[in-house]
């Protein structure tokens, strides 16, 4: 797997993704965000858009992460998040944040060494940060927010039940 940053905000490149294969495909044609990709044999498998916090120049926000539909669940998204986070810290950003709107994304960013901040933003998004607090209690706090939501899919309910009292992923 190859990971690459294609450009930084505000002059990041536009990236055209097939909406039938990638969630949030339309978000990657914006030119005001940086972009990073995951490729294998020159085939695009994942993409990530990011930008600097408007009020804190030491913080970078990961805005959209998408993995090709037939490759989800393989850890590509978590690895891409880890890669961009490492590069961001090397560039001098002290904190990297992401807001996640489902328990699967929450689990993926936890695997990328993010911790739940206890904050929520947007519509039902949990804010996670690197570096961040990474205790079992904090991990379960985030999962509890999802457990309290109405309208979860059967897959989400099953996932959350399996994670009850579980140790955080490493």
GROMACS .gro file of N, CA and C in nm:
model
  510
    1UNK      N    1   0.086  -0.117   0.000
    1UNK     CA    2   0.000   0.000   0.000
    1UNK      C    3   0.090   0.123   0.000
    2UNK      N    4   0.056   0.219  -0.084
    2UNK     CA    5   0.129   0.345  -0.091
    2UNK      C    6   0.037   0.457  -0.043
    3UNK      N    7   0.091   0.545   0.041
    3UNK     CA    8   0.017   0.660   0.091
    3UNK      C    9   0.089   0.785   0.043
    4UNK      N   10   0.012   0.887   0.002
    4UNK     CA   11   0.073   1.009  -0.047
    4UNK      C   12  -0.015   1.128  -0.018
    5UNK      N   13   0.047   1.240   0.020
    5UNK     CA   14  -0.022   1.368   0.031
    5UNK      C   15  -0.010   1.433  -0.106
    6UNK      N   16  -0.124   1.469  -0.165
    6UNK     CA   17  -0.125   1.528  -0.299
    6UNK      C   18  -0.113   1.680  -0.294
    7UNK      N   19  -0.146   1.741  -0.181
    7UNK     CA   20  -0.138   1.885  -0.169
    7UNK      C   21  -0.196   1.930  -0.037
    8UNK      N   22  -0.159   2.052   0.004
    8UNK     CA   23  -0.202   2.109   0.131
    8UNK      C   24  -0.297   2.223   0.108
    9UNK      N   25  -0.384   2.253   0.208
    9UNK     CA   26  -0.473   2.367   0.194
    9UNK      C   27  -0.392   2.497   0.199
   10UNK      N   28  -0.438   2.605   0.143
   10UNK     CA   29  -0.570   2.618   0.079
   10UNK      C   30  -0.570   2.582  -0.069
   11UNK      N   31  -0.455   2.547  -0.124
   11UNK     CA   32  -0.446   2.522  -0.268
   11UNK      C   33  -0.437   2.374  -0.302
   12UNK      N   34  -0.507   2.292  -0.225
   12UNK     CA   35  -0.504   2.148  -0.248
   12UNK      C   36  -0.562   2.112  -0.383
   13UNK      N   37  -0.524   2.001  -0.435
   13UNK     CA   38  -0.574   1.958  -0.566
   13UNK      C   39  -0.719   1.912  -0.559
   14UNK      N   40  -0.782   1.913  -0.673
   14UNK     CA   41  -0.915   1.853  -0.685
   14UNK      C   42  -0.894   1.705  -0.713
   15UNK      N   43  -0.980   1.624  -0.659
   15UNK     CA   44  -0.970   1.480  -0.676
   15UNK      C   45  -1.108   1.429  -0.717
   16UNK      N   46  -1.116   1.373  -0.833
   16UNK     CA   47  -1.245   1.322  -0.881
   16UNK      C   48  -1.257   1.174  -0.849
   17UNK      N   49  -1.358   1.141  -0.767
   17UNK     CA   50  -1.383   1.004  -0.726
   17UNK      C   51  -1.517   0.959  -0.783
   18UNK      N   52  -1.529   0.833  -0.813
   18UNK     CA   53  -1.653   0.777  -0.863
   18UNK      C   54  -1.751   0.764  -0.746
   19UNK      N   55  -1.860   0.838  -0.752
   19UNK     CA   56  -1.958   0.838  -0.644
   19UNK      C   57  -2.019   0.701  -0.619
   20UNK      N   58  -2.012   0.611  -0.717
   20UNK     CA   59  -2.068   0.477  -0.699
   20UNK      C   60  -1.977   0.389  -0.615
   21UNK      N   61  -1.849   0.427  -0.605
   21UNK     CA   62  -1.752   0.348  -0.529
   21UNK      C   63  -1.708   0.414  -0.399
   22UNK      N   64  -1.715   0.548  -0.393
   22UNK     CA   65  -1.664   0.621  -0.278
   22UNK      C   66  -1.771   0.710  -0.216
   23UNK      N   67  -1.790   0.699  -0.085
   23UNK     CA   68  -1.877   0.793  -0.013
   23UNK      C   69  -1.812   0.930  -0.016
   24UNK      N   70  -1.892   1.035  -0.005
   24UNK     CA   71  -1.844   1.173   0.000
   24UNK      C   72  -1.764   1.214  -0.124
   25UNK      N   73  -1.783   1.147  -0.236
   25UNK     CA   74  -1.703   1.173  -0.356
   25UNK      C   75  -1.703   1.321  -0.393
   26UNK      N   76  -1.815   1.388  -0.381
   26UNK     CA   77  -1.825   1.528  -0.419
   26UNK      C   78  -1.741   1.621  -0.334
   27UNK      N   79  -1.708   1.580  -0.214
   27UNK     CA   80  -1.629   1.665  -0.124
   27UNK      C   81  -1.483   1.676  -0.168
   28UNK      N   82  -1.439   1.588  -0.255
   28UNK     CA   83  -1.299   1.585  -0.294
   28UNK      C   84  -1.269   1.671  -0.417
   29UNK      N   85  -1.372   1.734  -0.474
   29UNK     CA   86  -1.348   1.825  -0.586
   29UNK      C   87  -1.326   1.968  -0.537
   30UNK      N   88  -1.344   1.992  -0.406
   30UNK     CA   89  -1.317   2.124  -0.351
   30UNK      C   90  -1.167   2.148  -0.353
   31UNK      N   91  -1.127   2.270  -0.385
   31UNK     CA   92  -0.985   2.300  -0.395
   31UNK      C   93  -0.928   2.365  -0.270
   32UNK      N   94  -1.012   2.391  -0.169
   32UNK     CA   95  -0.962   2.459  -0.049
   32UNK      C   96  -0.916   2.362   0.060
   33UNK      N   97  -0.914   2.234   0.030
   33UNK     CA   98  -0.866   2.136   0.127
   33UNK      C   99  -0.746   2.061   0.071
   34UNK      N  100  -0.661   2.015   0.162
   34UNK     CA  101  -0.552   1.926   0.123
   34UNK      C  102  -0.610   1.789   0.095
   35UNK      N  103  -0.535   1.709   0.023
   35UNK     CA  104  -0.581   1.574  -0.010
   35UNK      C  105  -0.468   1.474   0.010
   36UNK      N  106  -0.504   1.356   0.052
   36UNK     CA  107  -0.411   1.244   0.062
   36UNK      C  108  -0.482   1.121   0.009
   37UNK      N  109  -0.405   1.026  -0.040
   37UNK     CA  110  -0.465   0.906  -0.098
   37UNK      C  111  -0.391   0.780  -0.052
   38UNK      N  112  -0.462   0.670  -0.063
   38UNK     CA  113  -0.405   0.536  -0.044
   38UNK      C  114  -0.421   0.465  -0.178
   39UNK      N  115  -0.310   0.410  -0.227
   39UNK     CA  116  -0.312   0.340  -0.356
   39UNK      C  117  -0.244   0.205  -0.342
   40UNK      N  118  -0.287   0.115  -0.427
   40UNK     CA  119  -0.224  -0.017  -0.439
   40UNK      C  120  -0.216  -0.049  -0.587
   41UNK      N  121  -0.096  -0.076  -0.634
   41UNK     CA  122  -0.076  -0.102  -0.777
   41UNK      C  123  -0.135   0.011  -0.861
   42UNK      N  124  -0.115   0.135  -0.816
   42UNK     CA  125  -0.162   0.257  -0.883
   42UNK      C  126  -0.314   0.270  -0.888
   43UNK      N  127  -0.384   0.184  -0.814
   43UNK     CA  128  -0.530   0.189  -0.808
   43UNK      C  129  -0.570   0.263  -0.680
   44UNK      N  130  -0.653   0.365  -0.692
   44UNK     CA  131  -0.697   0.444  -0.578
   44UNK      C  132  -0.793   0.363  -0.491
   45UNK      N  133  -0.759   0.350  -0.363
   45UNK     CA  134  -0.842   0.274  -0.270
   45UNK      C  135  -0.903   0.361  -0.160
   46UNK      N  136  -0.841   0.475  -0.132
   46UNK     CA  137  -0.892   0.561  -0.027
   46UNK      C  138  -0.846   0.704  -0.048
   47UNK      N  139  -0.919   0.796   0.012
   47UNK     CA  140  -0.883   0.938   0.002
   47UNK      C  141  -0.922   1.007   0.132
   48UNK      N  142  -0.851   1.116   0.159
   48UNK     CA  143  -0.874   1.194   0.281
   48UNK      C  144  -0.858   1.342   0.247
   49UNK      N  145  -0.953   1.424   0.291
   49UNK     CA  146  -0.945   1.570   0.273
   49UNK      C  147  -0.923   1.634   0.410
   50UNK      N  148  -0.843   1.741   0.414
   50UNK     CA  149  -0.811   1.802   0.542
   50UNK      C  150  -0.787   1.952   0.526
   51UNK      N  151  -0.801   2.026   0.637
   51UNK     CA  152  -0.769   2.168   0.636
   51UNK      C  153  -0.733   2.215   0.776
   52UNK      N  154  -0.669   2.330   0.781
   52UNK     CA  155  -0.628   2.389   0.908
   52UNK      C  156  -0.751   2.444   0.980
   53UNK      N  157  -0.749   2.436   1.111
   53UNK     CA  158  -0.854   2.495   1.193
   53UNK      C  159  -0.857   2.646   1.169
   54UNK      N  160  -0.976   2.704   1.154
   54UNK     CA  161  -0.988   2.847   1.125
   54UNK      C  162  -0.945   2.935   1.241
   55UNK      N  163  -0.949   2.884   1.362
   55UNK     CA  164  -0.917   2.965   1.479
   55UNK      C  165  -0.790   2.922   1.552
   56UNK      N  166  -0.728   2.813   1.508
   56UNK     CA  167  -0.609   2.763   1.576
   56UNK      C  168  -0.513   2.706   1.472
   57UNK      N  169  -0.411   2.781   1.438
   57UNK     CA  170  -0.318   2.738   1.333
   57UNK      C  171  -0.233   2.618   1.372
   58UNK      N  172  -0.241   2.575   1.498
   58UNK     CA  173  -0.166   2.456   1.540
   58UNK      C  174  -0.247   2.328   1.527
   59UNK      N  175  -0.373   2.341   1.481
   59UNK     CA  176  -0.461   2.225   1.469
   59UNK      C  177  -0.501   2.200   1.324
   60UNK      N  178  -0.491   2.076   1.282
   60UNK     CA  179  -0.535   2.033   1.149
   60UNK      C  180  -0.658   1.945   1.167
   61UNK      N  181  -0.759   1.969   1.085
   61UNK     CA  182  -0.881   1.889   1.087
   61UNK      C  183  -0.883   1.794   0.969
   62UNK      N  184  -0.908   1.668   0.996
   62UNK     CA  185  -0.934   1.570   0.891
   62UNK      C  186  -1.084   1.578   0.865
   63UNK      N  187  -1.122   1.614   0.743
   63UNK     CA  188  -1.262   1.643   0.713
   63UNK      C  189  -1.340   1.524   0.657
   64UNK      N  190  -1.285   1.458   0.560
   64UNK     CA  191  -1.355   1.347   0.497
   64UNK      C  192  -1.257   1.235   0.471
   65UNK      N  193  -1.297   1.116   0.508
   65UNK     CA  194  -1.218   0.996   0.480
   65UNK      C  195  -1.311   0.901   0.406
   66UNK      N  196  -1.264   0.849   0.295
   66UNK     CA  197  -1.345   0.753   0.220
   66UNK      C  198  -1.257   0.639   0.171
   67UNK      N  199  -1.314   0.521   0.171
   67UNK     CA  200  -1.247   0.401   0.121
   67UNK      C  201  -1.340   0.338   0.019
   68UNK      N  202  -1.282   0.291  -0.090
   68UNK     CA  203  -1.363   0.227  -0.195
   68UNK      C  204  -1.450   0.118  -0.132
   69UNK      N  205  -1.574   0.114  -0.172
   69UNK     CA  206  -1.674   0.026  -0.112
   69UNK      C  207  -1.633  -0.119  -0.098
   70UNK      N  208  -1.568  -0.173  -0.198
   70UNK     CA  209  -1.532  -0.316  -0.192
   70UNK      C  210  -1.408  -0.342  -0.108
   71UNK      N  211  -1.347  -0.237  -0.051
   71UNK     CA  212  -1.227  -0.256   0.032
   71UNK      C  213  -1.245  -0.206   0.175
   72UNK      N  214  -1.368  -0.168   0.210
   72UNK     CA  215  -1.394  -0.122   0.347
   72UNK      C  216  -1.374  -0.237   0.445
   73UNK      N  217  -1.331  -0.201   0.565
   73UNK     CA  218  -1.310  -0.301   0.669
   73UNK      C  219  -1.172  -0.363   0.670
   74UNK      N  220  -1.085  -0.320   0.580
   74UNK     CA  221  -0.950  -0.376   0.571
   74UNK      C  222  -0.846  -0.292   0.645
   75UNK      N  223  -0.887  -0.182   0.707
   75UNK     CA  224  -0.794  -0.097   0.779
   75UNK      C  225  -0.729   0.011   0.694
   76UNK      N  226  -0.774   0.027   0.571
   76UNK     CA  227  -0.717   0.127   0.481
   76UNK      C  228  -0.743   0.268   0.534
   77UNK      N  229  -0.865   0.295   0.578
   77UNK     CA  230  -0.899   0.427   0.630
   77UNK      C  231  -0.817   0.461   0.754
   78UNK      N  232  -0.806   0.368   0.848
   78UNK     CA  233  -0.728   0.392   0.970
   78UNK      C  234  -0.581   0.416   0.935
   79UNK      N  235  -0.527   0.340   0.840
   79UNK     CA  236  -0.387   0.359   0.800
   79UNK      C  237  -0.366   0.493   0.731
   80UNK      N  238  -0.462   0.535   0.650
   80UNK     CA  239  -0.452   0.665   0.583
   80UNK      C  240  -0.459   0.778   0.686
   81UNK      N  241  -0.547   0.766   0.783
   81UNK     CA  242  -0.557   0.865   0.891
   81UNK      C  243  -0.424   0.872   0.967
   82UNK      N  244  -0.367   0.757   1.000
   82UNK     CA  245  -0.238   0.753   1.071
   82UNK      C  246  -0.129   0.821   0.989
   83UNK      N  247  -0.125   0.792   0.860
   83UNK     CA  248  -0.024   0.851   0.772
   83UNK      C  249  -0.034   1.003   0.771
   84UNK      N  250  -0.154   1.056   0.747
   84UNK     CA  251  -0.172   1.202   0.739
   84UNK      C  252  -0.143   1.265   0.875
   85UNK      N  253  -0.181   1.200   0.982
   85UNK     CA  254  -0.154   1.252   1.116
   85UNK      C  255  -0.004   1.264   1.140
   86UNK      N  256   0.070   1.163   1.104
   86UNK     CA  257   0.216   1.166   1.120
   86UNK      C  258   0.278   1.280   1.039
   87UNK      N  259   0.236   1.294   0.914
   87UNK     CA  260   0.288   1.401   0.829
   87UNK      C  261   0.251   1.538   0.886
   88UNK      N  262   0.129   1.551   0.937
   88UNK     CA  263   0.085   1.679   0.995
   88UNK      C  264   0.171   1.716   1.116
   89UNK      N  265   0.199   1.621   1.201
   89UNK     CA  266   0.284   1.650   1.317
   89UNK      C  267   0.425   1.687   1.271
   90UNK      N  268   0.475   1.620   1.169
   90UNK     CA  269   0.607   1.654   1.115
   90UNK      C  270   0.609   1.797   1.061
   91UNK      N  271   0.495   1.844   1.009
   91UNK     CA  272   0.485   1.980   0.956
   91UNK      C  273   0.461   2.084   1.065
   92UNK      N  274   0.451   2.041   1.190
   92UNK     CA  275   0.439   2.134   1.301
   92UNK      C  276   0.301   2.147   1.363
   93UNK      N  277   0.203   2.076   1.313
   93UNK     CA  278   0.071   2.081   1.376
   93UNK      C  279   0.079   2.005   1.509
   94UNK      N  280   0.032   2.069   1.616
   94UNK     CA  281   0.036   2.007   1.748
   94UNK      C  282  -0.076   1.906   1.766
   95UNK      N  283  -0.191   1.938   1.710
   95UNK     CA  284  -0.310   1.855   1.729
   95UNK      C  285  -0.373   1.826   1.593
   96UNK      N  286  -0.423   1.704   1.578
   96UNK     CA  287  -0.501   1.666   1.460
   96UNK      C  288  -0.635   1.618   1.512
   97UNK      N  289  -0.744   1.672   1.455
   97UNK     CA  290  -0.879   1.636   1.499
   97UNK      C  291  -0.961   1.582   1.383
   98UNK      N  292  -1.060   1.503   1.421
   98UNK     CA  293  -1.157   1.452   1.325
   98UNK      C  294  -1.290   1.433   1.397
   99UNK      N  295  -1.400   1.460   1.329
   99UNK     CA  296  -1.533   1.437   1.383
   99UNK      C  297  -1.593   1.317   1.308
  100UNK      N  298  -1.636   1.217   1.384
  100UNK     CA  299  -1.687   1.094   1.322
  100UNK      C  300  -1.835   1.077   1.356
  101UNK      N  301  -1.911   1.026   1.259
  101UNK     CA  302  -2.056   1.020   1.277
  101UNK      C  303  -2.113   0.880   1.290
  102UNK      N  304  -2.027   0.778   1.304
  102UNK     CA  305  -2.078   0.643   1.322
  102UNK      C  306  -1.977   0.559   1.400
  103UNK      N  307  -2.021   0.451   1.463
  103UNK     CA  308  -1.930   0.372   1.546
  103UNK      C  309  -1.817   0.305   1.469
  104UNK      N  310  -1.836   0.279   1.342
  104UNK     CA  311  -1.729   0.215   1.262
  104UNK      C  312  -1.615   0.313   1.238
  105UNK      N  313  -1.649   0.438   1.207
  105UNK     CA  314  -1.547   0.542   1.189
  105UNK      C  315  -1.478   0.570   1.323
  106UNK      N  316  -1.555   0.569   1.431
  106UNK     CA  317  -1.498   0.590   1.565
  106UNK      C  318  -1.393   0.482   1.593
  107UNK      N  319  -1.425   0.361   1.565
  107UNK     CA  320  -1.331   0.249   1.587
  107UNK      C  321  -1.207   0.266   1.500
  108UNK      N  322  -1.226   0.307   1.376
  108UNK     CA  323  -1.112   0.324   1.285
  108UNK      C  324  -1.017   0.433   1.334
  109UNK      N  325  -1.071   0.546   1.380
  109UNK     CA  326  -0.980   0.651   1.425
  109UNK      C  327  -0.916   0.615   1.558
  110UNK      N  328  -0.984   0.534   1.638
  110UNK     CA  329  -0.921   0.487   1.762
  110UNK      C  330  -0.800   0.400   1.726
  111UNK      N  331  -0.815   0.317   1.623
  111UNK     CA  332  -0.702   0.234   1.577
  111UNK      C  333  -0.588   0.321   1.526
  112UNK      N  334  -0.620   0.441   1.480
  112UNK     CA  335  -0.519   0.535   1.432
  112UNK      C  336  -0.461   0.618   1.547
  113UNK      N  337  -0.489   0.577   1.671
  113UNK     CA  338  -0.434   0.637   1.794
  113UNK      C  339  -0.498   0.770   1.832
  114UNK      N  340  -0.621   0.793   1.787
  114UNK     CA  341  -0.697   0.910   1.830
  114UNK      C  342  -0.774   0.875   1.957
  115UNK      N  343  -0.809   0.975   2.035
  115UNK     CA  344  -0.892   0.956   2.153
  115UNK      C  345  -1.011   1.049   2.148
  116UNK      N  346  -1.121   1.006   2.207
  116UNK     CA  347  -1.244   1.086   2.212
  116UNK      C  348  -1.223   1.202   2.307
  117UNK      N  349  -1.256   1.324   2.262
  117UNK     CA  350  -1.236   1.444   2.344
  117UNK      C  351  -1.350   1.469   2.441
  118UNK      N  352  -1.462   1.400   2.423
  118UNK     CA  353  -1.581   1.428   2.503
  118UNK      C  354  -1.669   1.532   2.439
  119UNK      N  355  -1.627   1.587   2.326
  119UNK     CA  356  -1.702   1.690   2.255
  119UNK      C  357  -1.777   1.630   2.137
  120UNK      N  358  -1.885   1.700   2.098
  120UNK     CA  359  -1.958   1.665   1.977
  120UNK      C  360  -1.973   1.791   1.893
  121UNK      N  361  -1.982   1.771   1.762
  121UNK     CA  362  -1.998   1.883   1.671
  121UNK      C  363  -2.088   1.839   1.556
  122UNK      N  364  -2.136   1.935   1.483
  122UNK     CA  365  -2.218   1.901   1.367
  122UNK      C  366  -2.339   1.820   1.407
  123UNK      N  367  -2.382   1.736   1.317
  123UNK     CA  368  -2.497   1.651   1.343
  123UNK      C  369  -2.444   1.517   1.391
  124UNK      N  370  -2.447   1.498   1.521
  124UNK     CA  371  -2.413   1.369   1.582
  124UNK      C  372  -2.271   1.323   1.552
  125UNK      N  373  -2.176   1.414   1.553
  125UNK     CA  374  -2.037   1.377   1.529
  125UNK      C  375  -1.957   1.388   1.658
  126UNK      N  376  -1.880   1.283   1.689
  126UNK     CA  377  -1.792   1.283   1.804
  126UNK      C  378  -1.656   1.335   1.760
  127UNK      N  379  -1.599   1.428   1.837
  127UNK     CA  380  -1.469   1.484   1.805
  127UNK      C  381  -1.361   1.398   1.871
  128UNK      N  382  -1.268   1.353   1.789
  128UNK     CA  383  -1.154   1.275   1.836
  128UNK      C  384  -1.027   1.352   1.801
  129UNK      N  385  -0.922   1.335   1.884
  129UNK     CA  386  -0.799   1.411   1.863
  129UNK      C  387  -0.676   1.324   1.881
  130UNK      N  388  -0.571   1.366   1.814
  130UNK     CA  389  -0.438   1.306   1.831
  130UNK      C  390  -0.342   1.419   1.858
  131UNK      N  391  -0.270   1.420   1.968
  131UNK     CA  392  -0.282   1.321   2.074
  131UNK      C  393  -0.411   1.342   2.152
  132UNK      N  394  -0.455   1.238   2.217
  132UNK     CA  395  -0.580   1.244   2.292
  132UNK      C  396  -0.583   1.142   2.403
  133UNK      N  397  -0.683   1.151   2.489
  133UNK     CA  398  -0.700   1.058   2.600
  133UNK      C  399  -0.746   0.924   2.546
  134UNK      N  400  -0.671   0.819   2.580
  134UNK     CA  401  -0.698   0.687   2.524
  134UNK      C  402  -0.711   0.582   2.635
  135UNK      N  403  -0.811   0.600   2.720
  135UNK     CA  404  -0.838   0.503   2.825
  135UNK      C  405  -0.958   0.419   2.785
  136UNK      N  406  -0.976   0.305   2.853
  136UNK     CA  407  -1.093   0.224   2.826
  136UNK      C  408  -1.221   0.301   2.857
  137UNK      N  409  -1.220   0.377   2.967
  137UNK     CA  410  -1.338   0.454   3.003
  137UNK      C  411  -1.373   0.556   2.895
  138UNK      N  412  -1.273   0.626   2.842
  138UNK     CA  413  -1.300   0.726   2.739
  138UNK      C  414  -1.348   0.659   2.610
  139UNK      N  415  -1.290   0.545   2.575
  139UNK     CA  416  -1.333   0.468   2.458
  139UNK      C  417  -1.481   0.431   2.472
  140UNK      N  418  -1.519   0.378   2.588
  140UNK     CA  419  -1.657   0.339   2.609
  140UNK      C  420  -1.750   0.460   2.614
  141UNK      N  421  -1.701   0.575   2.665
  141UNK     CA  422  -1.782   0.698   2.665
  141UNK      C  423  -1.829   0.730   2.523
  142UNK      N  424  -1.738   0.721   2.427
  142UNK     CA  425  -1.775   0.748   2.288
  142UNK      C  426  -1.876   0.648   2.235
  143UNK      N  427  -1.852   0.521   2.264
  143UNK     CA  428  -1.947   0.418   2.220
  143UNK      C  429  -2.084   0.438   2.283
  144UNK      N  430  -2.085   0.484   2.409
  144UNK     CA  431  -2.213   0.509   2.477
  144UNK      C  432  -2.294   0.619   2.409
  145UNK      N  433  -2.226   0.718   2.353
  145UNK     CA  434  -2.298   0.823   2.279
  145UNK      C  435  -2.373   0.760   2.162
  146UNK      N  436  -2.307   0.670   2.091
  146UNK     CA  437  -2.375   0.603   1.979
  146UNK      C  438  -2.486   0.511   2.030
  147UNK      N  439  -2.462   0.440   2.139
  147UNK     CA  440  -2.565   0.349   2.193
  147UNK      C  441  -2.693   0.423   2.228
  148UNK      N  442  -2.682   0.549   2.268
  148UNK     CA  443  -2.799   0.628   2.308
  148UNK      C  444  -2.878   0.682   2.188
  149UNK      N  445  -2.826   0.667   2.070
  149UNK     CA  446  -2.892   0.722   1.951
  149UNK      C  447  -3.005   0.634   1.901
  150UNK      N  448  -3.105   0.699   1.846
  150UNK     CA  449  -3.214   0.627   1.780
  150UNK      C  450  -3.178   0.609   1.633
  151UNK      N  451  -3.238   0.513   1.571
  151UNK     CA  452  -3.222   0.495   1.428
  151UNK      C  453  -3.094   0.424   1.385
  152UNK      N  454  -3.027   0.355   1.478
  152UNK     CA  455  -2.907   0.281   1.440
  152UNK      C  456  -2.945   0.162   1.353
  153UNK      N  457  -2.857   0.126   1.263
  153UNK     CA  458  -2.880   0.008   1.180
  153UNK      C  459  -2.859  -0.117   1.265
  154UNK      N  460  -2.907  -0.229   1.217
  154UNK     CA  461  -2.886  -0.356   1.287
  154UNK      C  462  -2.737  -0.386   1.298
  155UNK      N  463  -2.662  -0.353   1.195
  155UNK     CA  464  -2.517  -0.375   1.196
  155UNK      C  465  -2.450  -0.289   1.304
  156UNK      N  466  -2.493  -0.164   1.317
  156UNK     CA  467  -2.437  -0.076   1.420
  156UNK      C  468  -2.473  -0.125   1.560
  157UNK      N  469  -2.598  -0.166   1.581
  157UNK     CA  470  -2.640  -0.218   1.712
  157UNK      C  471  -2.561  -0.342   1.749
  158UNK      N  472  -2.540  -0.431   1.654
  158UNK     CA  473  -2.463  -0.553   1.679
  158UNK      C  474  -2.318  -0.520   1.713
  159UNK      N  475  -2.259  -0.428   1.639
  159UNK     CA  476  -2.122  -0.387   1.663
  159UNK      C  477  -2.108  -0.329   1.804
  160UNK      N  478  -2.199  -0.239   1.841
  160UNK     CA  479  -2.194  -0.177   1.973
  160UNK      C  480  -2.214  -0.279   2.085
  161UNK      N  481  -2.301  -0.377   2.064
  161UNK     CA  482  -2.321  -0.482   2.164
  161UNK      C  483  -2.193  -0.563   2.183
  162UNK      N  484  -2.125  -0.594   2.074
  162UNK     CA  485  -1.999  -0.670   2.083
  162UNK      C  486  -1.891  -0.592   2.156
  163UNK      N  487  -1.897  -0.461   2.149
  163UNK     CA  488  -1.794  -0.376   2.209
  163UNK      C  489  -1.824  -0.338   2.355
  164UNK      N  490  -1.938  -0.379   2.408
  164UNK     CA  491  -1.971  -0.344   2.547
  164UNK      C  492  -1.864  -0.400   2.639
  165UNK      N  493  -1.808  -0.314   2.720
  165UNK     CA  494  -1.703  -0.348   2.819
  165UNK      C  495  -1.571  -0.396   2.754
  166UNK      N  496  -1.560  -0.383   2.624
  166UNK     CA  497  -1.438  -0.428   2.554
  166UNK      C  498  -1.324  -0.330   2.576
  167UNK      N  499  -1.204  -0.381   2.567
  167UNK     CA  500  -1.086  -0.297   2.567
  167UNK      C  501  -1.080  -0.222   2.434
  168UNK      N  502  -1.024  -0.102   2.433
  168UNK     CA  503  -1.010  -0.028   2.306
  168UNK      C  504  -0.918  -0.104   2.211
  169UNK      N  505  -0.939  -0.085   2.081
  169UNK     CA  506  -0.848  -0.148   1.985
  169UNK      C  507  -0.708  -0.088   1.996
  170UNK      N  508  -0.611  -0.167   1.959
  170UNK     CA  509  -0.473  -0.118   1.964
  170UNK      C  510  -0.428  -0.071   1.830
   0.00000   0.00000   0.00000
